[in-house]
Amino acid sequence: MKLTSRARFSTICLHAGQEPDPSTGAIITPIYQTSTYVQEGLGRHKGFEYARTQNPTRFALERNIAAMEGGTTGFAFASGMAAIGAVATMLKAGDHVVVSENTYGGTYRLFERVLTRYDLRFTYVDTADLAATDRAFTPATRLLFVETPTNPIMRLTDLRGAAEVAHRHHARLVVDNTFASPYIQRPIELGADLVVHSTTKYLNGHSDSVGGIVVAVHADDIEWLSFVQNAEGAILSPFDSWLVLRGTKTLPIRMRQHSANGLALAEYLAGHPKVTRLYYPGLPSHPQHALAKRQMHGFGGMLAFDVGSLAAARTVLDSVRLLALAESLGGVESLISHPASMTHASVPPEWRAALGITDGLVRISAGIEDIEDLKEDVIQALDRIAS
Ligand SMILES: Cc1ncc(COP(=O)(O)O)c(C=O)c1O
């Protein structure tokens, strides 16, 4: 199973980083559930000494996702937050980071509640506005940390433009690509220096593992992240690595279905009388639809819509039968949530309002069920809103 340099994305997802197991020929990389490795003699071993440092299952996943993102090396961590924490260790006291203002709440919490204690500073800006992003840089800025699309209002950042801004200031562009997945966009091809993921979401795709990954391209970043992954030790377990490897094999076909269902739901909801606003980059009415078409390959399964009030949102959330009321996203089953009281409850209300995260906003992570079943469920839930 040697991949040629011409191998296409689906082939890379299936095969990159994996060889038949050398001891048996097993086609699927085994779960190397071991803490240590027997050495043949003092100083003589097979390159595997201790499982925090080296594990064949984790290595296979790291090679696989690095290839999917078009990067050089991947580092798998115990969660998406652990992966973002590892990137933050590239900073030194006194450094500054420019961050997308609508970044994931857990990232904001890590930056503001933990890392400011170490004399690191963060400025939050609408990275869709590249001029404002440029102005937020200071001589101490080392990273531009971008999420696109943002959660839940699906605002986009022009990644090529963001890379130019970061590089003009001799800073690295870090992209949290969790919401899109490498099927939909590959930030490194557009100039990003580092990509992070919560593999918990689309990459694993089956809602049965929590994990994270960093993909790097520069030799100095790779050397540091390799050191930190071992030094801090927040590694992804062999079993979780195996689960995510299984997940990445089907990422392209899952993403096609997520995108088709996301678009169909968005189109339906945009015309519904009870929906006052709809956020989905695949609709021509999205203010950044042209950028979405340029930068994204399909528009994904995430959408949000406003039904005007908390009472109406509650009716929808309490009435769905097939969609599950739950946090998280990117699994094969459809989820529905209320950002203001769930994922974004820790964001101050004024800030939430400025971002458009109203009490009437509902978010859907469209799964891969039959679209007619999803539509029927959403229709019957919307029908229950008192007119
Ligand atoms: C965009 C984004 N980044 C990072 C994370 C954190 O990942 P994890 O929950 O795997 O730590 C999440 C989790 O929801 C997320 O949505």
CSV table of C-alpha atoms and ligand atoms in Angstrom, one decimal, residues 79-81 84 104 147 176 178 198 200-201 210-211, ligand 1:
chain,number,residue,atom,x,y,z
A,79,SER,CA,-8.2,16.5,23.8
A,80,GLY,CA,-8.5,19.4,21.5
A,81,MET,CA,-7.8,21.7,24.4
A,84,ILE,CA,-4.2,24.1,21.8
A,104,TYR,CA,-14.5,28.4,21.0
A,147,GLU,CA,-11.3,29.8,13.7
A,176,ASP,CA,-8.4,25.7,14.4
A,178,THR,CA,-12.3,21.6,13.8
A,198,SER,CA,-10.5,18.7,18.2
A,200,THR,CA,-13.5,14.6,19.0
A,201,LYS,CA,-15.6,16.1,16.2
A,210,VAL,CA,-12.1,12.8,22.9
A,211,GLY,CA,-8.9,13.9,21.3
B,1,LIG,C1,-13.6,24.7,17.5
B,1,LIG,C2,-13.2,23.9,18.7
B,1,LIG,N1,-11.9,23.8,19.1
B,1,LIG,C3,-11.5,23.1,20.1
B,1,LIG,C4,-12.4,22.4,20.9
B,1,LIG,C5,-11.9,21.7,22.1
B,1,LIG,O1,-11.8,20.3,21.8
B,1,LIG,P1,-12.0,19.2,23.0
B,1,LIG,O2,-13.4,19.2,23.5
B,1,LIG,O3,-11.7,17.9,22.2
B,1,LIG,O4,-11.0,19.5,24.0
B,1,LIG,C6,-13.7,22.4,20.5
B,1,LIG,C7,-14.7,21.6,21.3
B,1,LIG,O5,-15.9,21.8,21.2
B,1,LIG,C8,-14.2,23.1,19.4
B,1,LIG,O6,-15.4,23.2,19.0
